[in-house]
């Protein structure tokens, strides 16, 4: 990755946020919390420098909530579900409804965080909300794949009524 793209020199400032977010996720997937945290801090600094500029349409999704969502994704990969849950709740609360696919993705990850913490009822609630976001013309292979994975995990709790309801809805949606 070009240092110029990562630092934002010679590029739109917001464009420099994206490689930092990707680096954070990659570092978290590799188990490197320090590099993930550093990349997230860099992304936040770059974003904060750009507050005077109106966002172009291609970058409308980039916001402090998006960075929180990416940080939550990293927290999930680094086995920090409590932190992930808090960040995801903030992300979802601050996200515009026009980004239904993104909201569905954050809700699926919230489901994961809650499952990792043993909060099955809360996980089922988040999974239902993700399905709600995916109604109509909203579709995403990535979100659907992640939703399938949490549905598999939820199958371990057939005695929980909301889990059973979610699994029926999920099966019908597939």
CSV table of N, CA and C in Angstrom, one decimal:
chain,number,residue,atom,x,y,z
A,1,UNK,N,0.8,-1.2,0.0
A,1,UNK,CA,0.0,0.0,0.0
A,1,UNK,C,0.9,1.2,0.0
A,2,UNK,N,0.5,2.2,-0.8
A,2,UNK,CA,1.3,3.4,-0.9
A,2,UNK,C,1.2,4.3,0.3
A,3,UNK,N,2.4,4.7,0.8
A,3,UNK,CA,2.4,5.6,2.0
A,3,UNK,C,1.6,6.9,1.7
A,4,UNK,N,1.7,7.3,0.4
A,4,UNK,CA,1.0,8.5,0.0
A,4,UNK,C,-0.5,8.3,0.2
A,5,UNK,N,-1.1,7.2,-0.2
A,5,UNK,CA,-2.5,6.9,0.0
A,5,UNK,C,-2.9,6.8,1.4
A,6,UNK,N,-2.0,6.2,2.2
A,6,UNK,CA,-2.3,6.0,3.7
A,6,UNK,C,-2.3,7.3,4.4
A,7,UNK,N,-1.3,8.2,4.1
A,7,UNK,CA,-1.2,9.4,4.9
A,7,UNK,C,-2.1,10.5,4.3
A,8,UNK,N,-2.6,10.4,3.1
A,8,UNK,CA,-3.5,11.4,2.6
A,8,UNK,C,-2.8,12.5,1.8
A,9,UNK,N,-1.5,12.4,1.7
A,9,UNK,CA,-0.7,13.4,0.9
A,9,UNK,C,-1.0,13.2,-0.6
A,10,UNK,N,-1.5,14.3,-1.2
A,10,UNK,CA,-1.7,14.2,-2.6
A,10,UNK,C,-3.1,13.5,-3.0
A,11,UNK,N,-3.9,13.2,-2.0
A,11,UNK,CA,-5.2,12.6,-2.2
A,11,UNK,C,-6.2,13.3,-1.4
A,12,UNK,N,-7.5,13.0,-1.8
A,12,UNK,CA,-8.6,13.6,-1.0
A,12,UNK,C,-8.4,13.0,0.4
A,13,UNK,N,-8.5,13.9,1.4
A,13,UNK,CA,-8.3,13.5,2.8
A,13,UNK,C,-9.1,12.3,3.2
A,14,UNK,N,-10.4,12.3,2.9
A,14,UNK,CA,-11.2,11.2,3.2
A,14,UNK,C,-10.8,9.9,2.6
A,15,UNK,N,-10.2,10.0,1.4
A,15,UNK,CA,-9.8,8.8,0.7
A,15,UNK,C,-8.7,8.1,1.6
A,16,UNK,N,-7.9,8.9,2.4
A,16,UNK,CA,-6.9,8.3,3.2
A,16,UNK,C,-7.4,7.5,4.4
A,17,UNK,N,-8.7,7.7,4.7
A,17,UNK,CA,-9.3,7.0,5.9
A,17,UNK,C,-9.5,5.5,5.5
A,18,UNK,N,-9.9,5.3,4.3
A,18,UNK,CA,-10.2,3.9,3.9
A,18,UNK,C,-9.0,2.9,4.0
A,19,UNK,N,-7.8,3.2,3.6
A,19,UNK,CA,-6.8,2.2,3.8
A,19,UNK,C,-6.5,2.0,5.3
A,20,UNK,N,-6.6,3.0,6.1
A,20,UNK,CA,-6.4,2.9,7.5
A,20,UNK,C,-7.4,1.9,8.1
A,21,UNK,N,-8.7,2.0,7.7
A,21,UNK,CA,-9.7,1.1,8.2
A,21,UNK,C,-9.4,-0.3,7.7
A,22,UNK,N,-9.0,-0.5,6.5
A,22,UNK,CA,-8.7,-1.8,6.0
A,22,UNK,C,-7.5,-2.4,6.7
A,23,UNK,N,-6.5,-1.5,7.0
A,23,UNK,CA,-5.3,-2.0,7.8
A,23,UNK,C,-5.7,-2.4,9.2
A,24,UNK,N,-6.7,-1.7,9.8
A,24,UNK,CA,-7.1,-2.0,11.1
A,24,UNK,C,-7.8,-3.4,11.1
A,25,UNK,N,-8.6,-3.6,10.2
A,25,UNK,CA,-9.3,-4.9,10.1
A,25,UNK,C,-8.3,-6.1,9.8
A,26,UNK,N,-7.4,-5.8,8.9
A,26,UNK,CA,-6.4,-6.8,8.6
A,26,UNK,C,-5.5,-7.1,9.8
A,27,UNK,N,-5.2,-6.1,10.5
A,27,UNK,CA,-4.3,-6.3,11.7
A,27,UNK,C,-5.1,-7.1,12.8
A,28,UNK,N,-6.4,-6.8,13.0
A,28,UNK,CA,-7.2,-7.5,13.9
A,28,UNK,C,-7.4,-9.0,13.5
A,29,UNK,N,-7.6,-9.2,12.2
A,29,UNK,CA,-7.7,-10.6,11.8
A,29,UNK,C,-6.4,-11.4,12.0
A,30,UNK,N,-5.3,-10.7,12.0
A,30,UNK,CA,-4.0,-11.3,12.2
A,30,UNK,C,-3.7,-11.4,13.7
A,31,UNK,N,-4.6,-10.8,14.6
A,31,UNK,CA,-4.4,-10.9,16.0
A,31,UNK,C,-3.5,-9.8,16.5
A,32,UNK,N,-3.2,-8.8,15.7
A,32,UNK,CA,-2.3,-7.7,16.1
A,32,UNK,C,-3.1,-6.5,16.6
A,33,UNK,N,-3.4,-6.5,17.9
A,33,UNK,CA,-4.3,-5.4,18.5
A,33,UNK,C,-3.6,-4.1,18.4
A,34,UNK,N,-2.2,-4.0,18.6
A,34,UNK,CA,-1.5,-2.8,18.6
A,34,UNK,C,-1.6,-2.1,17.2
A,35,UNK,N,-1.4,-2.8,16.2
A,35,UNK,CA,-1.4,-2.3,14.8
A,35,UNK,C,-2.9,-1.9,14.5
A,36,UNK,N,-3.8,-2.7,14.9
A,36,UNK,CA,-5.2,-2.3,14.7
A,36,UNK,C,-5.6,-1.0,15.4
A,37,UNK,N,-5.2,-0.9,16.6
A,37,UNK,CA,-5.5,0.4,17.4
A,37,UNK,C,-4.8,1.6,16.7
A,38,UNK,N,-3.6,1.4,16.3
A,38,UNK,CA,-2.8,2.5,15.6
A,38,UNK,C,-3.5,2.9,14.3
A,39,UNK,N,-3.9,1.9,13.5
A,39,UNK,CA,-4.6,2.3,12.3
A,39,UNK,C,-5.9,3.0,12.5
A,40,UNK,N,-6.7,2.6,13.6
A,40,UNK,CA,-7.9,3.2,13.9
A,40,UNK,C,-7.7,4.7,14.4
A,41,UNK,N,-6.6,4.8,15.2
A,41,UNK,CA,-6.3,6.2,15.6
A,41,UNK,C,-5.9,7.1,14.4
A,42,UNK,N,-5.2,6.5,13.5
A,42,UNK,CA,-4.8,7.3,12.3
A,42,UNK,C,-6.0,7.6,11.5
A,43,UNK,N,-7.0,6.7,11.3
A,43,UNK,CA,-8.2,7.0,10.6
A,43,UNK,C,-9.0,8.1,11.3
A,44,UNK,N,-9.1,8.1,12.6
A,44,UNK,CA,-9.8,9.1,13.3
A,44,UNK,C,-9.2,10.5,13.1
A,45,UNK,N,-7.8,10.5,13.2
A,45,UNK,CA,-7.1,11.8,13.0
A,45,UNK,C,-7.3,12.3,11.6
A,46,UNK,N,-7.2,11.5,10.6
A,46,UNK,CA,-7.5,11.9,9.2
A,46,UNK,C,-8.9,12.4,9.0
A,47,UNK,N,-9.9,11.7,9.6
A,47,UNK,CA,-11.2,12.1,9.5
A,47,UNK,C,-11.5,13.4,10.1
A,48,UNK,N,-10.9,13.6,11.3
A,48,UNK,CA,-11.1,14.9,12.1
A,48,UNK,C,-10.5,16.1,11.3
A,49,UNK,N,-9.4,15.8,10.6
A,49,UNK,CA,-8.8,16.9,9.8
A,49,UNK,C,-9.7,17.3,8.6
A,50,UNK,N,-10.6,16.5,8.2
A,50,UNK,CA,-11.5,16.7,7.1
A,50,UNK,C,-12.8,17.3,7.4
A,51,UNK,N,-13.1,17.7,8.6
A,51,UNK,CA,-14.4,18.2,9.1
A,51,UNK,C,-14.9,19.4,8.4
A,52,UNK,N,-14.0,20.2,7.8
A,52,UNK,CA,-14.4,21.4,7.1
A,52,UNK,C,-14.9,21.2,5.7
A,53,UNK,N,-14.7,20.0,5.2
A,53,UNK,CA,-15.0,19.7,3.8
A,53,UNK,C,-16.3,18.9,3.7
A,54,UNK,N,-17.2,19.4,2.8
A,54,UNK,CA,-18.5,18.6,2.7
A,54,UNK,C,-18.1,17.3,2.0
A,55,UNK,N,-18.8,16.2,2.5
A,55,UNK,CA,-18.5,14.9,1.9
A,55,UNK,C,-19.1,14.8,0.5
A,56,UNK,N,-18.4,14.1,-0.3
A,56,UNK,CA,-18.9,13.8,-1.7
A,56,UNK,C,-19.8,12.6,-1.5
A,57,UNK,N,-20.6,12.3,-2.5
A,57,UNK,CA,-21.6,11.2,-2.5
A,57,UNK,C,-20.9,9.9,-2.2
A,58,UNK,N,-19.7,9.7,-2.8
A,58,UNK,CA,-19.0,8.4,-2.7
A,58,UNK,C,-18.6,8.1,-1.3
A,59,UNK,N,-18.4,9.2,-0.5
A,59,UNK,CA,-17.8,9.1,0.8
A,59,UNK,C,-18.8,9.4,1.9
A,60,UNK,N,-20.1,9.5,1.6
A,60,UNK,CA,-21.1,9.8,2.5
A,60,UNK,C,-21.2,8.9,3.7
A,61,UNK,N,-20.8,7.6,3.5
A,61,UNK,CA,-20.9,6.6,4.6
A,61,UNK,C,-19.8,6.8,5.6
A,62,UNK,N,-18.7,7.5,5.2
A,62,UNK,CA,-17.6,7.7,6.1
A,62,UNK,C,-18.0,8.7,7.2
A,63,UNK,N,-18.0,8.3,8.4
A,63,UNK,CA,-18.4,9.1,9.5
A,63,UNK,C,-17.7,8.6,10.8
A,64,UNK,N,-17.8,9.3,11.9
A,64,UNK,CA,-17.3,8.7,13.1
A,64,UNK,C,-18.0,7.4,13.5
A,65,UNK,N,-19.3,7.3,13.1
A,65,UNK,CA,-20.0,6.0,13.4
A,65,UNK,C,-19.4,4.8,12.6
A,66,UNK,N,-19.0,5.1,11.3
A,66,UNK,CA,-18.4,4.1,10.5
A,66,UNK,C,-17.1,3.6,11.1
A,67,UNK,N,-16.3,4.6,11.6
A,67,UNK,CA,-15.0,4.3,12.2
A,67,UNK,C,-15.3,3.5,13.5
A,68,UNK,N,-16.3,3.9,14.3
A,68,UNK,CA,-16.7,3.1,15.5
A,68,UNK,C,-17.1,1.6,15.1
A,69,UNK,N,-17.8,1.5,14.0
A,69,UNK,CA,-18.2,0.2,13.5
A,69,UNK,C,-17.0,-0.7,13.1
A,70,UNK,N,-16.0,-0.1,12.5
A,70,UNK,CA,-14.8,-0.8,12.1
A,70,UNK,C,-14.0,-1.2,13.3
A,71,UNK,N,-14.0,-0.2,14.3
A,71,UNK,CA,-13.3,-0.5,15.6
A,71,UNK,C,-14.0,-1.7,16.3
A,72,UNK,N,-15.3,-1.7,16.2
A,72,UNK,CA,-16.1,-2.8,16.8
A,72,UNK,C,-15.8,-4.1,16.1
A,73,UNK,N,-15.7,-4.1,14.8
A,73,UNK,CA,-15.3,-5.3,14.0
A,73,UNK,C,-13.9,-5.8,14.5
A,74,UNK,N,-13.0,-4.9,14.7
A,74,UNK,CA,-11.7,-5.3,15.2
A,74,UNK,C,-11.8,-5.9,16.6
A,75,UNK,N,-12.6,-5.3,17.4
A,75,UNK,CA,-12.8,-5.8,18.8
A,75,UNK,C,-13.3,-7.2,18.8
A,76,UNK,N,-14.3,-7.5,17.8
A,76,UNK,CA,-14.8,-8.8,17.7
A,76,UNK,C,-13.7,-9.8,17.4
A,77,UNK,N,-12.9,-9.5,16.4
A,77,UNK,CA,-11.8,-10.4,16.0
A,77,UNK,C,-10.7,-10.5,17.1
A,78,UNK,N,-10.6,-9.6,17.9
A,78,UNK,CA,-9.6,-9.6,19.0
A,78,UNK,C,-10.2,-10.1,20.3
A,79,UNK,N,-11.4,-10.8,20.2
A,79,UNK,CA,-12.1,-11.3,21.4
A,79,UNK,C,-12.4,-10.3,22.5
A,80,UNK,N,-12.9,-9.2,22.1
A,80,UNK,CA,-13.3,-8.1,23.0
A,80,UNK,C,-14.8,-7.8,22.8
A,81,UNK,N,-15.7,-8.8,23.0
A,81,UNK,CA,-17.1,-8.6,22.7
A,81,UNK,C,-17.8,-7.5,23.4
A,82,UNK,N,-17.4,-7.2,24.7
A,82,UNK,CA,-18.1,-6.2,25.4
A,82,UNK,C,-17.8,-4.8,24.8
A,83,UNK,N,-16.6,-4.6,24.4
A,83,UNK,CA,-16.2,-3.3,23.7
A,83,UNK,C,-16.9,-3.3,22.3
A,84,UNK,N,-16.9,-4.4,21.6
A,84,UNK,CA,-17.6,-4.4,20.3
A,84,UNK,C,-19.1,-4.1,20.5
A,85,UNK,N,-19.7,-4.6,21.5
A,85,UNK,CA,-21.2,-4.4,21.7
A,85,UNK,C,-21.4,-2.9,21.9
A,86,UNK,N,-20.6,-2.2,22.8
A,86,UNK,CA,-20.8,-0.8,23.1
A,86,UNK,C,-20.6,0.0,21.8
A,87,UNK,N,-19.5,-0.3,21.1
A,87,UNK,CA,-19.3,0.5,19.8
A,87,UNK,C,-20.4,0.3,18.8
A,88,UNK,N,-20.8,-1.0,18.7
A,88,UNK,CA,-21.9,-1.2,17.7
A,88,UNK,C,-23.2,-0.6,18.0
A,89,UNK,N,-23.5,-0.6,19.3
A,89,UNK,CA,-24.7,0.1,19.7
A,89,UNK,C,-24.7,1.6,19.4
A,90,UNK,N,-23.5,2.2,19.6
A,90,UNK,CA,-23.3,3.6,19.3
A,90,UNK,C,-23.4,3.8,17.7
A,91,UNK,N,-22.8,2.9,17.0
A,91,UNK,CA,-22.8,3.0,15.6
A,91,UNK,C,-24.2,3.0,15.0
A,92,UNK,N,-24.9,2.0,15.5
A,92,UNK,CA,-26.3,1.8,15.0
A,92,UNK,C,-27.2,3.0,15.3
A,93,UNK,N,-27.0,3.5,16.6
A,93,UNK,CA,-27.8,4.6,17.0
A,93,UNK,C,-27.6,5.9,16.2
A,94,UNK,N,-26.3,6.0,15.7
A,94,UNK,CA,-26.0,7.2,15.0
A,94,UNK,C,-26.0,7.1,13.4
A,95,UNK,N,-26.3,5.9,12.9
A,95,UNK,CA,-26.3,5.7,11.5
A,95,UNK,C,-27.6,6.1,10.8
A,96,UNK,N,-27.5,6.7,9.7
A,96,UNK,CA,-28.7,7.1,8.9
A,96,UNK,C,-29.4,5.9,8.3
A,97,UNK,N,-30.7,5.9,8.3
A,97,UNK,CA,-31.4,4.7,7.8
A,97,UNK,C,-31.3,4.5,6.3
A,98,UNK,N,-30.8,5.5,5.6
A,98,UNK,CA,-30.6,5.4,4.2
A,98,UNK,C,-29.5,4.3,3.9
A,99,UNK,N,-28.7,3.9,4.9
A,99,UNK,CA,-27.7,2.9,4.7
A,99,UNK,C,-28.1,1.6,5.3
A,100,UNK,N,-29.2,1.1,4.8
A,100,UNK,CA,-29.8,-0.1,5.4
A,100,UNK,C,-28.9,-1.3,5.3
A,101,UNK,N,-28.1,-1.5,4.3
A,101,UNK,CA,-27.2,-2.6,4.1
A,101,UNK,C,-26.1,-2.5,5.2
A,102,UNK,N,-25.6,-1.3,5.4
A,102,UNK,CA,-24.6,-1.1,6.5
A,102,UNK,C,-25.1,-1.4,7.8
A,103,UNK,N,-26.4,-0.9,8.1
A,103,UNK,CA,-27.0,-1.1,9.4
A,103,UNK,C,-27.2,-2.6,9.6
A,104,UNK,N,-27.6,-3.3,8.6
A,104,UNK,CA,-27.8,-4.8,8.7
A,104,UNK,C,-26.4,-5.4,9.1
A,105,UNK,N,-25.4,-5.0,8.5
A,105,UNK,CA,-24.1,-5.6,8.8
A,105,UNK,C,-23.7,-5.3,10.2
A,106,UNK,N,-23.9,-4.1,10.7
A,106,UNK,CA,-23.5,-3.7,12.1
A,106,UNK,C,-24.4,-4.5,13.0
A,107,UNK,N,-25.7,-4.7,12.7
A,107,UNK,CA,-26.5,-5.5,13.5
A,107,UNK,C,-26.1,-7.0,13.6
A,108,UNK,N,-25.7,-7.5,12.5
A,108,UNK,CA,-25.2,-8.9,12.5
A,108,UNK,C,-24.0,-9.0,13.4
A,109,UNK,N,-23.1,-8.1,13.3
A,109,UNK,CA,-21.9,-8.1,14.2
A,109,UNK,C,-22.3,-7.9,15.7
A,110,UNK,N,-23.3,-7.1,15.9
A,110,UNK,CA,-23.8,-7.0,17.3
A,110,UNK,C,-24.4,-8.3,17.7
A,111,UNK,N,-25.0,-9.0,16.8
A,111,UNK,CA,-25.5,-10.4,17.2
A,111,UNK,C,-24.3,-11.2,17.6
A,112,UNK,N,-23.2,-11.2,16.8
A,112,UNK,CA,-22.0,-11.9,17.2
A,112,UNK,C,-21.4,-11.6,18.5
A,113,UNK,N,-21.4,-10.3,18.8
A,113,UNK,CA,-20.8,-9.8,20.1
A,113,UNK,C,-21.7,-10.3,21.2
A,114,UNK,N,-23.0,-10.2,21.1
A,114,UNK,CA,-23.8,-10.7,22.1
A,114,UNK,C,-23.8,-12.2,22.3
A,115,UNK,N,-23.6,-12.9,21.2
A,115,UNK,CA,-23.5,-14.4,21.4
A,115,UNK,C,-22.2,-14.7,22.1
A,116,UNK,N,-21.1,-14.0,21.7
A,116,UNK,CA,-19.8,-14.2,22.4
A,116,UNK,C,-19.9,-13.9,23.9
A,117,UNK,N,-20.8,-13.0,24.3
A,117,UNK,CA,-21.0,-12.7,25.7
A,117,UNK,C,-22.0,-13.6,26.4
A,118,UNK,N,-22.7,-14.4,25.6
A,118,UNK,CA,-23.7,-15.3,26.2
A,118,UNK,C,-25.1,-14.7,26.3
A,119,UNK,N,-25.3,-13.5,25.7
A,119,UNK,CA,-26.5,-12.8,25.8
A,119,UNK,C,-27.4,-13.2,24.6
A,120,UNK,N,-28.0,-14.4,24.7
A,120,UNK,CA,-28.7,-15.0,23.5
A,120,UNK,C,-30.0,-14.2,23.2
A,121,UNK,N,-30.7,-13.8,24.1
A,121,UNK,CA,-31.9,-13.0,23.8
A,121,UNK,C,-31.6,-11.7,23.1
A,122,UNK,N,-30.6,-11.0,23.5
A,122,UNK,CA,-30.1,-9.8,22.8
A,122,UNK,C,-29.6,-10.1,21.5
A,123,UNK,N,-28.9,-11.2,21.3
A,123,UNK,CA,-28.4,-11.6,20.0
A,123,UNK,C,-29.6,-11.9,19.0
A,124,UNK,N,-30.6,-12.6,19.5
A,124,UNK,CA,-31.8,-12.8,18.7
A,124,UNK,C,-32.4,-11.5,18.2
A,125,UNK,N,-32.5,-10.6,19.2
A,125,UNK,CA,-33.1,-9.3,18.8
A,125,UNK,C,-32.4,-8.6,17.7
A,126,UNK,N,-31.0,-8.6,17.9
A,126,UNK,CA,-30.2,-7.9,16.9
A,126,UNK,C,-30.3,-8.6,15.5
A,127,UNK,N,-30.4,-9.9,15.5
A,127,UNK,CA,-30.5,-10.7,14.3
A,127,UNK,C,-31.8,-10.4,13.6
A,128,UNK,N,-32.9,-10.3,14.4
A,128,UNK,CA,-34.2,-9.9,13.8
A,128,UNK,C,-34.1,-8.6,13.1
A,129,UNK,N,-33.5,-7.6,13.8
A,129,UNK,CA,-33.4,-6.3,13.2
A,129,UNK,C,-32.6,-6.3,12.0
A,130,UNK,N,-31.5,-7.1,11.9
A,130,UNK,CA,-30.7,-7.2,10.7
A,130,UNK,C,-31.6,-7.8,9.5
A,131,UNK,N,-32.4,-8.8,9.8
A,131,UNK,CA,-33.4,-9.3,8.8
A,131,UNK,C,-34.3,-8.2,8.3
A,132,UNK,N,-34.8,-7.4,9.3
A,132,UNK,CA,-35.7,-6.2,8.9
A,132,UNK,C,-35.0,-5.3,8.0
A,133,UNK,N,-33.7,-5.0,8.2
A,133,UNK,CA,-32.9,-4.1,7.3
A,133,UNK,C,-32.8,-4.7,5.9
A,134,UNK,N,-32.8,-6.0,5.8
A,134,UNK,CA,-32.5,-6.6,4.5
A,134,UNK,C,-33.8,-6.9,3.7
A,135,UNK,N,-34.9,-6.3,4.2
A,135,UNK,CA,-36.1,-6.5,3.4
A,135,UNK,C,-36.2,-5.6,2.2
A,136,UNK,N,-37.0,-6.0,1.2
A,136,UNK,CA,-37.1,-5.1,0.0
A,136,UNK,C,-36.0,-5.4,-0.9
A,137,UNK,N,-35.4,-4.3,-1.5
A,137,UNK,CA,-34.4,-4.4,-2.5
A,137,UNK,C,-33.0,-4.4,-1.9
A,138,UNK,N,-32.8,-4.4,-0.6
A,138,UNK,CA,-31.5,-4.4,0.0
A,138,UNK,C,-30.9,-5.8,0.0
A,139,UNK,N,-29.8,-5.9,-0.5
A,139,UNK,CA,-29.1,-7.2,-0.5
A,139,UNK,C,-27.6,-7.0,-0.4
A,140,UNK,N,-27.0,-8.0,0.2
A,140,UNK,CA,-25.5,-8.0,0.4
A,140,UNK,C,-25.0,-9.4,0.6
A,141,UNK,N,-24.1,-9.8,-0.2
A,141,UNK,CA,-23.6,-11.1,-0.1
A,141,UNK,C,-22.8,-11.2,1.3
A,142,UNK,N,-22.0,-10.2,1.6
A,142,UNK,CA,-21.2,-10.2,2.8
A,142,UNK,C,-22.2,-10.3,4.1
A,143,UNK,N,-23.2,-9.5,4.1
A,143,UNK,CA,-24.1,-9.5,5.3
A,143,UNK,C,-24.8,-10.8,5.3
A,144,UNK,N,-25.3,-11.3,4.2
A,144,UNK,CA,-26.0,-12.6,4.2
A,144,UNK,C,-25.1,-13.7,4.7
A,145,UNK,N,-23.8,-13.7,4.3
A,145,UNK,CA,-22.9,-14.7,4.7
A,145,UNK,C,-22.7,-14.6,6.2
A,146,UNK,N,-22.5,-13.4,6.7
A,146,UNK,CA,-22.3,-13.2,8.2
A,146,UNK,C,-23.6,-13.6,8.9
A,147,UNK,N,-24.8,-13.3,8.4
A,147,UNK,CA,-26.0,-13.6,9.0
A,147,UNK,C,-26.2,-15.2,9.0
A,148,UNK,N,-25.8,-15.8,8.0
A,148,UNK,CA,-25.9,-17.3,7.9
A,148,UNK,C,-25.0,-17.9,9.1
A,149,UNK,N,-23.9,-17.3,9.3
A,149,UNK,CA,-22.9,-17.8,10.3
A,149,UNK,C,-23.5,-17.6,11.7
A,150,UNK,N,-24.2,-16.5,12.0
A,150,UNK,CA,-24.8,-16.3,13.3
A,150,UNK,C,-26.0,-17.2,13.4
A,151,UNK,N,-26.7,-17.4,12.3
A,151,UNK,CA,-27.9,-18.3,12.4
A,151,UNK,C,-27.4,-19.7,12.8
A,152,UNK,N,-26.3,-20.1,12.3
A,152,UNK,CA,-25.7,-21.4,12.7
A,152,UNK,C,-25.4,-21.5,14.2
A,153,UNK,N,-24.8,-20.4,14.7
A,153,UNK,CA,-24.5,-20.3,16.1
A,153,UNK,C,-25.8,-20.3,16.9
A,154,UNK,N,-26.8,-19.6,16.5
A,154,UNK,CA,-28.1,-19.5,17.2
A,154,UNK,C,-28.8,-20.8,17.3
A,155,UNK,N,-28.5,-21.7,16.3
A,155,UNK,CA,-29.2,-23.1,16.3
A,155,UNK,C,-28.9,-23.8,17.6
A,156,UNK,N,-27.8,-23.4,18.3
A,156,UNK,CA,-27.5,-24.1,19.6
A,156,UNK,C,-28.5,-23.7,20.7
A,157,UNK,N,-29.4,-22.8,20.4
A,157,UNK,CA,-30.3,-22.3,21.5
A,157,UNK,C,-31.8,-22.5,21.0
A,158,UNK,N,-32.2,-23.7,20.6
A,158,UNK,CA,-33.6,-23.8,20.1
A,158,UNK,C,-34.7,-23.6,21.1
A,159,UNK,N,-34.3,-23.7,22.4
A,159,UNK,CA,-35.3,-23.5,23.5
A,159,UNK,C,-35.6,-22.0,23.7
A,160,UNK,N,-34.9,-21.1,23.2
A,160,UNK,CA,-35.1,-19.7,23.3
A,160,UNK,C,-36.1,-19.2,22.2
A,161,UNK,N,-37.3,-18.8,22.6
A,161,UNK,CA,-38.4,-18.5,21.7
A,161,UNK,C,-38.0,-17.5,20.6
A,162,UNK,N,-37.3,-16.4,21.0
A,162,UNK,CA,-36.9,-15.4,20.0
A,162,UNK,C,-35.9,-16.0,19.0
A,163,UNK,N,-35.0,-16.9,19.4
A,163,UNK,CA,-34.1,-17.6,18.5
A,163,UNK,C,-34.9,-18.4,17.5
A,164,UNK,N,-35.9,-19.2,18.1
A,164,UNK,CA,-36.7,-20.0,17.2
A,164,UNK,C,-37.4,-19.2,16.1
A,165,UNK,N,-38.0,-18.0,16.6
A,165,UNK,CA,-38.6,-17.1,15.6
A,165,UNK,C,-37.7,-16.6,14.6
A,166,UNK,N,-36.5,-16.2,15.0
A,166,UNK,CA,-35.5,-15.7,14.1
A,166,UNK,C,-35.1,-16.8,13.1
A,167,UNK,N,-34.9,-18.0,13.5
A,167,UNK,CA,-34.5,-19.1,12.6
A,167,UNK,C,-35.5,-19.4,11.6
A,168,UNK,N,-36.8,-19.3,12.0
A,168,UNK,CA,-37.9,-19.5,11.0
A,168,UNK,C,-37.9,-18.4,10.0
A,169,UNK,N,-37.7,-17.1,10.4
A,169,UNK,CA,-37.7,-16.0,9.5
A,169,UNK,C,-36.5,-16.1,8.6
A,170,UNK,N,-35.3,-16.5,9.2
A,170,UNK,CA,-34.1,-16.6,8.4
A,170,UNK,C,-34.2,-17.6,7.3
A,171,UNK,N,-34.8,-18.8,7.7
A,171,UNK,CA,-35.0,-19.9,6.7
A,171,UNK,C,-35.9,-19.4,5.6
A,172,UNK,N,-37.0,-18.7,5.9
A,172,UNK,CA,-37.9,-18.2,4.9
A,172,UNK,C,-37.2,-17.2,4.0
A,173,UNK,N,-36.3,-16.4,4.5
A,173,UNK,CA,-35.6,-15.4,3.7
A,173,UNK,C,-34.6,-16.0,2.8
A,174,UNK,N,-34.1,-17.2,3.1
A,174,UNK,CA,-33.0,-17.8,2.2
A,174,UNK,C,-33.5,-18.3,0.9
